[in-house]
């Protein structure tokens, strides 16, 4: 949607809201629809080609408004999560469908998804052990529980362990910053020998630091063998899996118990919208379910409806699936794929530019939209370069450490980014690098820096 | 703002967004401002009188845009939470001010606030005990930790205990559904005698079921005496404390370590916006702080800035304080007070109508906008009445249990509610009650119901 259409449609929406408020007394306070009313009204998958705003807004009045906020909010979410799961070719076991045991839910952030998964896994293993040995207290069990993630995993994983009150161990990643079978198996064996209880593994697809991928096809079978909950965190990279040429990066997800990525990161859905699927929704609802009278309703035990309050930490919910519905239909799957492909192509363009300049090096394989690079030389040199780049305020880079190297990260992530922006950014970086290296050379040579004053070389 | 102005201002906002997007390349990617830039640009308290939309939108360009999303998002939140705290006359120790140790944060829901408080308290007591006895493991401690809340507390409190992996005990409330000193003290003594460790009490101001108030002035000193974290949950009732005549309901908050209420419930701020304050922000940040390189920034250790990511469960944040800023200024404190007062007055109007009909009874003291009532008679009768009310779909009531009574709840909560709506709703309820009682009478008399068929009286 260009700015011209945005102005027109935005104003129509303002009128829609005002009309709604002016006419609200004429509407029924409670919908007439029955649970499950919405799914038959929608296609079973997202459209391949873009649809018009006109068509979508017509459907709001026809499909959403009769279901008001409830149950439309819940039912649209379930269907949208199925649409998105199908876009990713997620195994069918993760979808709700009409009678599936799995399903998707929108969380606020990948941090919450990881925490929810960890808490569900904790409850599951605790109940299982208590069923086998009724004398065991929760605390005795929790003391022995161990969760695992690669040393490249996001800090939110460590935080989930902290909140959940369980040990979280970092598995050393390999030369490509990936968690592999051998390191994980070694940790599991060592811990089991010490009487600890491995119960939860987070595998990351597309790490924050360098967009590396844990080896799911190795890690998955180990988790299944050891009966350990596998949570797959693809917060950033997940959006790319809608493209067939990147889907192989998700292979092995069939071993996972839960999977999460953030459409708000790279799939044009506004913040916040973190998509989480589980194979067995009873694993989540079992961990969180409490039913006071003021939250009871007539369809409670029918099995027909989804009570998302049992799937998440907060009780209240926003109607975030509307964002997905609009975006999926306005872009179509092909439009979203084109968006992802353009970003990946631009990051390779930037990678090629870096390769052409012998002063720089690429620090990790470029798979999606992130390029990790640095000046050949010390960390101090690269810290100085970052300082110059961010002080100039033309572009903004966020660094990371890869092992002991300080690394700059060039991330393609704007909705409107073009090749010209990438070229300009690189010229800007190169220019600042030239200035920096020149200044350093002068400093080393003990040359007067300005006005005859001698700079210190200490 | 009436519908006419909403249409005009809404369309101006659409143009503002479109202009922003069209001109975004001309803007700097990183702001020039220094930490703390925003506070001096704003008044120290919310305005008493309403301001115009024009004035507020001018300030967006002048005050917010130079600070972009960051740090403006954080700094406006801190200042708005101070404004709101002052509206409630919250003790100064809860405010951030310029050098305070406390401060406020926007959470997504009261459930999250309770959980965050419980986790902070858990960390604090664990560290404290481990400092005294370094041999103690976290699990050994957690096994003994006990949290307390009234038997009228919201289900999210029990859920927080479940997630935090600690025991949660329900304190029997008194005849007015309030937690009192004696019952709490008794539970604490009993548990301490058994070697357990009381560490956390949730006091509720305005319970979900009947808007009862725990006795803070009794509970507070006990918590202080026992060195137990006191969290005050005023999710619904909190908004009323901006009116001097209701402020006494908050007396005793000075004993609390954390306090929370939901402006999205009753203060005209759109969902979600749950306001939480703590006396010592290091209690929160101590529980959640993790600092990976990709989240480091140059002001990290300066003590000048607030890193809200350490105050909450998710990592990412939305710019929710903008909603508060707009609402506080467009209504002014007086406008917000008038809004609360109108709702309370309408609930008393409904209460009076119920009193006038001898078939009905009021089931709990009416303090704010909630009226608990029922037909004199069995629970079954009242369940049948609720069924008739909600099936008619003209109004919608949510019931509760008070002890063994099934009770209907009439909640004044719409922005546009007027006396006429209350009158209509009551006439509607009375009519349905008359129908119901009539039908029952006929049934009992064994009168033919239709076509000569004899109804069963079993």
XYZ file of N, CA and C in Angstrom, chain A residues 26-264:
717
model
N -27.224 0.236 18.785
C -28.075 -0.580 17.936
C -27.565 -2.013 17.796
N -26.353 -2.240 18.259
C -25.781 -3.587 18.129
C -26.120 -4.433 19.348
N -26.152 -5.739 19.126
C -26.430 -6.697 20.194
C -25.197 -6.782 21.101
N -25.419 -6.949 22.421
C -24.239 -6.967 23.309
C -23.516 -8.303 23.277
N -24.168 -9.313 22.770
C -23.576 -10.641 22.809
C -23.884 -11.307 21.476
N -22.902 -11.952 20.863
C -23.118 -12.449 19.503
C -24.055 -13.658 19.460
N -24.633 -13.861 18.276
C -25.536 -15.000 18.079
C -24.788 -16.258 17.654
N -23.528 -16.085 17.289
C -22.809 -17.208 16.662
C -22.497 -18.318 17.666
N -22.287 -19.488 17.129
C -21.909 -20.645 17.943
C -20.410 -20.902 17.798
N -19.803 -21.551 18.803
C -18.374 -21.859 18.699
C -18.058 -22.559 17.380
N -16.965 -22.117 16.742
C -16.566 -22.718 15.478
C -17.210 -22.054 14.271
N -17.941 -20.928 14.499
C -18.666 -20.286 13.382
C -17.730 -19.755 12.319
N -16.518 -19.354 12.742
C -15.685 -18.557 11.840
C -14.923 -19.377 10.793
N -14.387 -20.512 11.229
C -13.520 -21.281 10.329
C -14.171 -21.578 8.963
N -15.433 -22.014 8.939
C -16.029 -22.316 7.630
C -16.187 -21.093 6.729
N -16.108 -19.892 7.337
C -16.277 -18.677 6.533
C -14.986 -18.232 5.852
N -13.890 -18.848 6.233
C -12.596 -18.435 5.688
C -11.993 -19.539 4.832
N -11.144 -19.154 3.862
C -10.407 -20.173 3.113
C -9.506 -20.961 4.065
N -9.072 -22.135 3.640
C -8.260 -22.970 4.534
C -6.797 -22.535 4.547
N -6.433 -21.650 3.632
C -5.039 -21.184 3.607
C -4.993 -19.742 3.130
N -3.870 -19.087 3.399
C -3.689 -17.704 2.969
C -3.689 -17.648 1.448
N -4.152 -16.536 0.882
C -4.141 -16.414 -0.580
C -2.712 -16.299 -1.112
N -2.480 -16.817 -2.300
C -1.149 -16.680 -2.916
C -0.954 -15.256 -3.442
N -2.003 -14.712 -4.048
C -1.909 -13.374 -4.648
C -2.516 -12.333 -3.706
N -2.074 -11.091 -3.821
C -2.645 -10.029 -2.969
C -4.135 -9.832 -3.238
N -4.854 -9.446 -2.189
C -6.254 -9.068 -2.356
C -6.383 -7.566 -2.113
N -7.519 -7.011 -2.474
C -7.685 -5.564 -2.278
C -8.158 -5.269 -0.858
N -7.826 -4.074 -0.419
C -8.268 -3.604 0.892
C -9.789 -3.629 0.972
N -10.407 -3.248 -0.126
C -11.874 -3.236 -0.248
C -12.466 -4.598 0.145
N -11.899 -5.652 -0.414
C -12.421 -6.994 -0.143
C -12.248 -7.380 1.327
N -11.119 -6.976 1.889
C -10.839 -7.369 3.271
C -11.786 -6.648 4.228
N -11.983 -5.365 3.971
C -12.811 -4.586 4.892
C -14.268 -5.040 4.814
N -14.686 -5.472 3.626
C -16.038 -6.045 3.499
C -16.170 -7.276 4.393
N -15.115 -8.083 4.416
C -15.145 -9.298 5.237
C -15.156 -8.987 6.735
N -14.590 -7.843 7.124
C -14.635 -7.472 8.544
C -16.092 -7.372 8.977
N -16.887 -6.673 8.179
C -18.297 -6.497 8.549
C -19.043 -7.828 8.491
N -18.688 -8.650 7.515
C -19.434 -9.888 7.267
C -19.015 -11.017 8.223
N -17.714 -11.095 8.507
C -17.187 -12.270 9.227
C -16.832 -11.968 10.680
N -16.241 -10.789 10.910
C -15.759 -10.486 12.267
C -16.867 -9.886 13.136
N -17.554 -8.877 12.615
C -18.506 -8.156 13.462
C -19.615 -9.046 14.045
N -20.144 -10.013 13.305
C -21.159 -10.881 13.934
C -20.606 -11.660 15.119
N -19.296 -11.878 15.135
C -18.667 -12.605 16.240
C -18.072 -11.655 17.260
N -18.277 -10.323 17.038
C -17.807 -9.296 17.975
C -16.379 -9.563 18.408
N -15.999 -9.177 19.626
C -14.622 -9.408 20.083
C -14.470 -10.877 20.464
N -15.543 -11.425 20.999
C -15.508 -12.815 21.413
C -16.748 -13.486 20.850
N -16.591 -14.620 20.154
C -15.400 -15.447 19.995
C -14.524 -15.110 18.791
N -14.836 -14.034 18.028
C -14.078 -13.779 16.799
C -12.583 -13.663 17.066
N -12.228 -12.997 18.161
C -10.819 -12.761 18.490
C -10.067 -14.086 18.616
N -10.669 -15.028 19.305
C -10.050 -16.340 19.502
C -10.043 -17.154 18.209
N -11.203 -17.163 17.552
C -11.317 -18.048 16.388
C -10.466 -17.572 15.218
N -10.390 -16.257 15.031
C -9.537 -15.758 13.938
C -8.072 -16.092 14.244
N -7.705 -16.004 15.512
C -6.319 -16.309 15.885
C -5.975 -17.760 15.548
N -6.885 -18.667 15.893
C -6.629 -20.083 15.610
C -6.478 -20.328 14.112
N -7.355 -19.697 13.329
C -7.293 -19.913 11.881
C -6.060 -19.243 11.275
N -5.741 -18.033 11.739
C -4.556 -17.344 11.214
C -3.276 -18.119 11.544
N -3.230 -18.690 12.735
C -2.052 -19.476 13.111
C -1.963 -20.741 12.248
N -3.107 -21.277 11.848
C -3.091 -22.394 10.904
C -2.602 -21.939 9.519
N -3.119 -20.797 9.066
C -2.655 -20.246 7.785
C -1.131 -20.084 7.797
N -0.648 -19.461 8.868
C 0.789 -19.180 8.938
C 1.583 -20.478 9.025
N 1.091 -21.417 9.812
C 1.757 -22.718 9.909
C 1.836 -23.399 8.552
N 0.765 -23.273 7.776
C 0.779 -23.872 6.431
C 1.760 -23.157 5.513
N 1.855 -21.835 5.664
C 2.833 -21.077 4.855
C 4.250 -21.609 5.086
N 4.521 -21.987 6.335
C 5.854 -22.483 6.709
C 5.997 -23.974 6.421
N 4.930 -24.594 5.956
C 4.860 -26.055 5.847
C 5.282 -26.714 7.179
N 4.703 -26.208 8.230
C 4.886 -26.800 9.557
C 4.156 -28.142 9.553
N 4.721 -29.194 10.169
C 4.010 -30.481 10.201
C 2.580 -30.297 10.709
N 1.661 -31.041 10.126
C 0.231 -30.864 10.426
C -0.079 -31.031 11.907
N 0.761 -31.760 12.610
C 0.519 -32.019 14.025
C 0.542 -30.735 14.858
N 1.169 -29.685 14.320
C 1.209 -28.404 15.039
C -0.048 -27.554 14.784
N -0.876 -27.958 13.851
C -2.030 -27.132 13.494
C -3.264 -27.541 14.293
N -4.147 -26.569 14.485
C -5.381 -26.873 15.223
C -6.375 -27.597 14.323
N -6.471 -27.143 13.063
C -7.423 -27.722 12.137
C -8.789 -27.777 12.788
N -9.556 -28.792 12.468
C -10.876 -28.868 13.092
C -10.883 -29.774 14.301
N -9.909 -30.646 14.376
C -9.920 -31.565 15.514
C -8.506 -31.953 15.939
N -7.539 -31.070 15.647
C -6.158 -31.393 15.978
C -5.882 -31.265 17.474
N -4.789 -31.863 17.902
C -4.393 -31.742 19.310
C -3.417 -30.596 19.524
N -2.886 -30.079 18.414
C -1.931 -28.981 18.518
C -2.616 -27.665 18.233
N -1.814 -26.663 17.895
C -2.380 -25.382 17.527
C -1.442 -24.247 17.850
N -1.817 -23.072 17.354
C -0.962 -21.902 17.527
C -1.613 -20.847 18.394
N -0.782 -20.001 18.966
C -1.246 -18.903 19.811
C -0.303 -17.720 19.585
N -0.850 -16.513 19.663
C -0.005 -15.321 19.560
C 0.472 -14.918 20.946
N 1.767 -14.907 21.130
C 2.345 -14.381 22.371
C 2.872 -12.973 22.086
N 3.259 -12.274 23.150
C 3.772 -10.923 22.966
C 5.206 -10.883 22.480
N 5.989 -11.890 22.838
C 7.407 -11.878 22.475
C 7.958 -13.294 22.536
N 9.089 -13.492 21.873
C 9.721 -14.810 21.904
C 10.137 -15.156 23.334
N 10.472 -14.145 24.135
C 10.819 -14.394 25.541
C 9.672 -15.091 26.258
N 8.451 -14.590 26.030
C 7.299 -15.193 26.692
C 7.055 -16.602 26.180
N 7.242 -16.806 24.868
C 7.032 -18.139 24.298
C 8.003 -19.138 24.926
N 9.262 -18.741 25.054
C 10.251 -19.633 25.652
C 9.876 -19.943 27.100
N 9.467 -18.910 27.827
C 9.097 -19.110 29.229
C 7.880 -20.021 29.353
N 6.871 -19.775 28.535
C 5.663 -20.596 28.575
C 6.012 -22.063 28.269
N 6.871 -22.266 27.269
C 7.272 -23.632 26.918
C 8.026 -24.280 28.078
N 8.942 -23.518 28.671
C 9.716 -24.070 29.792
C 8.812 -24.430 30.970
N 7.844 -23.566 31.253
C 6.937 -23.837 32.382
C 6.063 -25.060 32.093
N 5.615 -25.191 30.851
C 4.803 -26.354 30.488
C 5.639 -27.625 30.616
N 6.882 -27.553 30.147
C 7.762 -28.721 30.232
C 8.048 -29.070 31.694
N 8.237 -28.044 32.506
C 8.498 -28.257 33.940
C 7.312 -28.963 34.596
N 6.112 -28.485 34.304
C 4.913 -29.111 34.875
C 4.792 -30.557 34.413
N 5.037 -30.765 33.123
C 4.865 -32.108 32.554
C 5.820 -33.105 33.209
N 7.084 -32.737 33.301
C 8.068 -33.678 33.860
C 7.817 -33.885 35.355
N 7.401 -32.809 36.040
C 7.137 -32.922 37.476
C 5.988 -33.894 37.736
N 4.888 -33.712 36.982
C 3.737 -34.612 37.162
C 4.095 -36.044 36.827
N 4.879 -36.210 35.808
C 5.266 -37.547 35.356
C 6.106 -38.237 36.432
N 7.061 -37.491 37.002
C 7.911 -38.085 38.038
C 7.120 -38.337 39.316
N 6.200 -37.417 39.625
C 5.385 -37.606 40.833
C 4.419 -38.780 40.678
N 3.964 -39.002 39.450
C 3.080 -40.145 39.218
C 3.834 -41.448 39.472
N 5.115 -41.451 39.086
C 5.932 -42.652 39.272
C 6.358 -42.803 40.732
N 6.660 -41.686 41.401
C 7.093 -41.722 42.803
C 6.322 -40.679 43.583
N 5.128 -41.031 44.076
C 4.227 -40.059 44.705
C 4.859 -39.293 45.878
N 5.917 -39.795 46.461
C 6.521 -39.109 47.588
C 7.344 -37.889 47.205
N 7.702 -37.764 45.936
C 8.593 -36.681 45.507
C 7.913 -35.316 45.592
N 8.590 -34.353 46.227
C 8.025 -33.005 46.246
C 8.455 -32.256 44.986
N 7.683 -31.191 44.694
C 8.022 -30.385 43.523
C 9.433 -29.821 43.650
N 9.772 -29.390 44.845
C 11.085 -28.769 45.056
C 12.223 -29.769 44.842
N 12.037 -30.988 45.310
C 13.063 -32.009 45.115
C 13.304 -32.230 43.625
N 12.214 -32.200 42.879
C 12.343 -32.398 41.438
C 12.994 -31.182 40.792
N 12.492 -30.002 41.140
C 13.011 -28.782 40.500
C 14.509 -28.596 40.725
N 14.951 -29.049 41.857
C 16.381 -28.931 42.166
C 17.235 -29.693 41.161
N 16.642 -30.735 40.573
C 17.414 -31.592 39.660
C 17.169 -31.299 38.188
N 16.187 -30.469 37.917
C 15.847 -30.212 36.511
C 16.921 -29.362 35.825
N 17.250 -29.747 34.597
C 18.208 -28.961 33.828
C 17.648 -28.672 32.438
N 17.737 -27.410 32.046
C 17.404 -26.993 30.684
C 18.707 -26.680 29.952
N 18.654 -26.774 28.620
C 19.865 -26.579 27.818
C 19.580 -25.663 26.634
N 20.601 -24.887 26.288
C 20.536 -24.100 25.055
C 21.965 -23.855 24.605
N 22.126 -23.543 23.345
C 23.463 -23.248 22.823
C 24.033 -22.012 23.510
N 25.356 -21.902 23.525
C 25.978 -20.694 24.089
C 25.677 -19.464 23.229
N 25.048 -19.675 22.065
C 24.649 -18.563 21.197
C 23.178 -18.183 21.391
N 22.481 -18.894 22.270
C 21.048 -18.623 22.439
C 20.825 -17.221 23.000
N 19.648 -16.703 22.768
C 19.296 -15.366 23.227
C 19.242 -15.322 24.753
N 19.510 -14.163 25.310
C 19.531 -14.015 26.768
C 18.186 -14.346 27.406
N 17.102 -14.248 26.629
C 15.785 -14.545 27.188
C 15.658 -16.010 27.601
N 16.466 -16.881 27.027
C 16.418 -18.288 27.407
C 16.978 -18.444 28.829
N 18.084 -17.781 29.079
C 18.664 -17.817 30.423
C 17.660 -17.236 31.433
N 16.990 -16.177 31.003
C 16.006 -15.526 31.847
C 14.832 -16.458 32.160
N 14.413 -17.219 31.169
C 13.315 -18.166 31.391
C 13.715 -19.186 32.456
N 14.969 -19.625 32.394
C 15.452 -20.565 33.399
C 15.435 -19.953 34.792
N 15.862 -18.696 34.845
C 15.895 -17.945 36.108
C 14.487 -17.829 36.695
N 13.543 -17.449 35.850
C 12.156 -17.284 36.301
C 11.552 -18.621 36.687
N 11.819 -19.641 35.880
C 11.263 -20.957 36.143
C 11.939 -21.674 37.303
N 13.015 -21.096 37.816
C 13.687 -21.682 38.972
C 14.401 -22.992 38.659
N 14.914 -23.112 37.424
C 15.649 -24.338 37.057
C 17.030 -23.975 36.507
N 17.924 -24.943 36.557
C 19.255 -24.736 35.978
C 19.157 -24.617 34.464
N 19.982 -23.738 33.904
C 20.048 -23.604 32.455
C 21.511 -23.727 32.081
N 21.844 -24.737 31.281
C 23.247 -24.920 30.912
C 23.487 -24.568 29.444
N 24.617 -23.910 29.220
C 24.973 -23.501 27.863
C 25.787 -24.614 27.198
N 25.345 -25.032 26.022
C 26.060 -26.053 25.253
C 27.020 -25.340 24.306
N 28.314 -25.684 24.361
C 29.270 -25.007 23.469
C 28.890 -25.240 22.003
N 28.798 -24.164 21.234
C 28.462 -24.309 19.817
C 29.705 -24.665 19.019
N 29.493 -25.110 17.763
C 30.637 -25.532 16.949
C 31.249 -24.343 16.207
N 32.145 -24.607 15.254
C 32.849 -23.546 14.533
C 31.916 -22.637 13.752
N 30.725 -23.151 13.458
C 29.751 -22.311 12.741
C 28.683 -21.767 13.696
N 28.994 -21.783 14.967
C 28.098 -21.244 16.006
C 26.774 -22.011 16.106
N 26.835 -23.306 15.830
C 25.642 -24.156 15.872
C 25.753 -25.176 17.004
N 24.613 -25.469 17.642
C 24.595 -26.561 18.617
C 24.532 -27.869 17.846
N 25.420 -28.809 18.222
C 25.495 -30.088 17.523
C 25.210 -31.226 18.488
N 25.015 -32.398 17.917
C 24.658 -33.579 18.712
C 25.679 -33.885 19.800
N 26.943 -33.928 19.416
C 27.962 -34.430 20.350
C 28.011 -33.601 21.628
N 28.028 -32.282 21.486
C 28.130 -31.424 22.677
C 26.887 -31.568 23.560
N 25.722 -31.654 22.931
C 24.491 -31.796 23.712
C 24.469 -33.149 24.421
N 24.794 -34.201 23.656
C 24.757 -35.552 24.226
C 25.724 -35.649 25.416
N 26.873 -35.051 25.261
C 27.891 -35.076 26.321
C 27.352 -34.434 27.602
N 26.715 -33.286 27.440
C 26.162 -32.587 28.609
C 25.057 -33.406 29.264
N 24.206 -34.000 28.439
C 23.115 -34.810 28.985
C 23.657 -35.994 29.772
N 24.642 -36.665 29.196
C 25.206 -37.848 29.872
C 25.843 -37.458 31.199
N 26.599 -36.378 31.167
C 27.282 -35.931 32.384
C 26.270 -35.594 33.477
N 25.226 -34.882 33.078
C 24.244 -34.475 34.074
C 23.445 -35.657 34.603
N 23.070 -36.554 33.714
C 22.326 -37.732 34.176
C 23.178 -38.555 35.144
N 24.467 -38.671 34.838
C 25.363 -39.430 35.716
C 25.421 -38.800 37.108
N 25.212 -37.481 37.146
C 25.232 -36.786 38.442
C 23.863 -36.764 39.124
N 22.906 -37.479 38.527
C 21.583 -37.565 39.150
C 20.662 -36.425 38.792
N 21.084 -35.584 37.853
C 20.222 -34.480 37.432
C 19.206 -34.973 36.387
N 18.205 -34.141 36.128
C 17.129 -34.546 35.219
C 17.003 -33.559 34.061
N 17.589 -33.885 32.905
C 17.409 -33.034 31.723
C 15.940 -33.052 31.318
N 15.357 -31.869 31.091
C 13.921 -31.855 30.744
C 13.564 -30.910 29.611
N 14.500 -30.048 29.181
C 14.108 -28.984 28.257
C 15.317 -28.537 27.440
N 15.148 -28.498 26.128
C 16.212 -28.011 25.247
C 15.628 -26.921 24.348
N 16.329 -25.795 24.268
C 15.957 -24.767 23.294
C 16.946 -24.816 22.140
N 16.444 -25.063 20.937
C 17.291 -24.970 19.746
C 16.957 -23.661 19.048
N 17.985 -22.929 18.645
C 17.760 -21.637 18.003
C 18.005 -21.735 16.508
N 17.061 -21.259 15.727
C 17.241 -21.142 14.279
C 17.384 -19.662 13.969
N 18.617 -19.249 13.661
C 18.865 -17.831 13.413
C 19.183 -17.116 14.713
N 20.387 -17.320 15.215
C 20.749 -16.695 16.495
C 20.829 -15.175 16.342
N 20.686 -14.479 17.461
C 20.710 -13.019 17.447
C 22.074 -12.498 17.003
N 23.138 -13.103 17.510
C 24.475 -12.589 17.223
C 24.804 -12.676 15.742
N 24.682 -13.865 15.148
C 25.176 -14.023 13.768
C 24.231 -14.817 12.881
N 23.000 -15.045 13.316
C 22.026 -15.796 12.517
C 22.552 -17.191 12.153
N 23.149 -17.859 13.128
C 23.557 -19.262 12.918
C 22.374 -20.159 13.274
N 22.474 -21.417 12.843
C 21.356 -22.349 13.017
C 21.811 -23.591 13.778
N 21.163 -23.856 14.910
C 21.440 -25.113 15.608
C 21.028 -26.267 14.701
N 21.717 -27.387 14.827
C 21.441 -28.523 13.953
C 20.251 -29.334 14.474
N 19.085 -28.944 13.987
C 17.835 -29.561 14.474
C 17.772 -31.046 14.161
N 18.315 -31.431 13.005
C 18.224 -32.844 12.601
C 19.111 -33.725 13.480
N 20.080 -33.100 14.154
C 20.877 -33.855 15.129
C 20.278 -33.753 16.532
N 19.880 -32.544 16.888
C 19.406 -32.285 18.248
C 18.025 -32.922 18.489
N 17.186 -32.870 17.454
C 15.825 -33.392 17.582
C 15.763 -34.839 18.034
N 16.433 -35.730 17.311
C 16.368 -37.148 17.704
C 16.880 -37.407 19.120
N 17.873 -36.648 19.555
C 18.374 -36.822 20.930
C 17.274 -36.466 21.930
N 16.592 -35.362 21.681
C 15.513 -34.950 22.591
C 14.417 -36.008 22.628
N 14.087 -36.535 21.459
C 13.045 -37.564 21.432
C 13.516 -38.791 22.215
N 14.742 -39.212 21.955
C 15.321 -40.377 22.636
C 15.312 -40.189 24.158
N 15.670 -38.994 24.593
C 15.813 -38.731 26.031
C 14.494 -38.264 26.663
N 13.453 -38.138 25.871
C 12.149 -37.672 26.346
C 12.256 -36.295 27.006
N 12.916 -35.416 26.278
C 13.139 -34.046 26.741
C 12.333 -33.115 25.836
N 11.674 -32.119 26.413
C 10.885 -31.160 25.627
C 11.825 -30.345 24.745
N 11.540 -30.307 23.444
C 12.342 -29.495 22.532
C 11.542 -28.267 22.093
N 12.073 -27.102 22.435
C 11.470 -25.844 21.984
C 12.376 -25.240 20.921
N 11.793 -24.875 19.792
C 12.581 -24.276 18.714
C 12.267 -22.786 18.631
N 13.293 -21.987 18.826
C 13.166 -20.531 18.809
C 13.754 -20.000 17.498
N 12.872 -19.563 16.598
C 13.320 -19.017 15.310
C 12.839 -17.579 15.205
N 12.965 -16.840 16.298
C 12.347 -15.509 16.426
C 12.526 -14.672 15.157
N 13.766 -14.528 14.727
C 14.020 -13.732 13.532
C 13.861 -14.551 12.251
N 14.538 -15.699 12.181
C 14.645 -16.434 10.922
C 13.335 -17.050 10.459
N 12.432 -17.301 11.381
C 11.214 -18.036 11.047
C 10.458 -17.518 9.836
N 10.416 -16.195 9.672
C 9.663 -15.623 8.556
C 10.176 -16.138 7.209
N 11.481 -16.385 7.126
C 12.079 -16.810 5.857
C 11.591 -18.181 5.414
N 11.105 -18.970 6.357
C 10.725 -20.342 6.016
C 9.481 -20.407 5.133
N 8.842 -19.271 4.894
C 7.723 -19.274 3.942
C 8.236 -19.404 2.506
N 9.535 -19.206 2.309
C 10.113 -19.383 0.972
C 10.639 -20.813 0.848
N 10.228 -21.560 -0.193
C 10.670 -22.958 -0.321
C 12.187 -23.107 -0.249
N 12.919 -22.128 -0.791
C 14.389 -22.273 -0.815
C 15.019 -22.119 0.578
N 14.276 -21.622 1.558
C 14.814 -21.528 2.926
C 14.166 -22.532 3.875
N 13.160 -23.230 3.388
C 12.405 -24.117 4.261
C 13.276 -25.224 4.867
N 14.326 -25.632 4.135
C 15.187 -26.709 4.659
C 15.817 -26.345 6.002
N 15.913 -25.048 6.272
C 16.494 -24.619 7.553
C 15.605 -25.020 8.727
N 14.346 -25.331 8.435
C 13.398 -25.716 9.484
C 13.301 -27.239 9.623
N 13.992 -27.950 8.740
C 13.919 -29.415 8.828
C 14.325 -29.906 10.213
N 13.547 -30.803 10.731
C 13.813 -31.305 12.080
C 12.803 -30.758 13.075
N 11.991 -29.775 12.631
C 10.996 -29.203 13.543
C 9.978 -30.267 13.946
N 9.913 -31.331 13.157
C 8.986 -32.429 13.493
C 9.347 -33.070 14.830
N 10.575 -32.858 15.303
C 10.968 -33.398 16.615
C 10.564 -32.469 17.764
N 10.177 -31.255 17.427
C 9.931 -30.248 18.474
C 8.581 -30.440 19.150
N 8.500 -30.015 20.402
C 7.222 -29.963 21.116
C 6.571 -28.601 20.942
N 7.419 -27.579 20.795
C 6.899 -26.232 20.587
C 7.835 -25.481 19.658
N 7.254 -24.538 18.914
C 8.008 -23.780 17.919
C 7.517 -22.343 17.941
N 8.437 -21.415 17.785
C 8.068 -20.005 17.887
C 8.875 -19.146 16.930
N 8.204 -18.177 16.301
C 8.954 -17.104 15.625
C 8.121 -15.828 15.652
N 8.755 -14.711 15.312
C 8.112 -13.408 15.455
C 7.751 -12.784 14.113
N 6.503 -12.940 13.678
C 6.085 -12.227 12.459
C 6.298 -10.719 12.578
N 6.368 -10.207 13.819
C 6.604 -8.760 13.968
C 8.044 -8.386 13.634
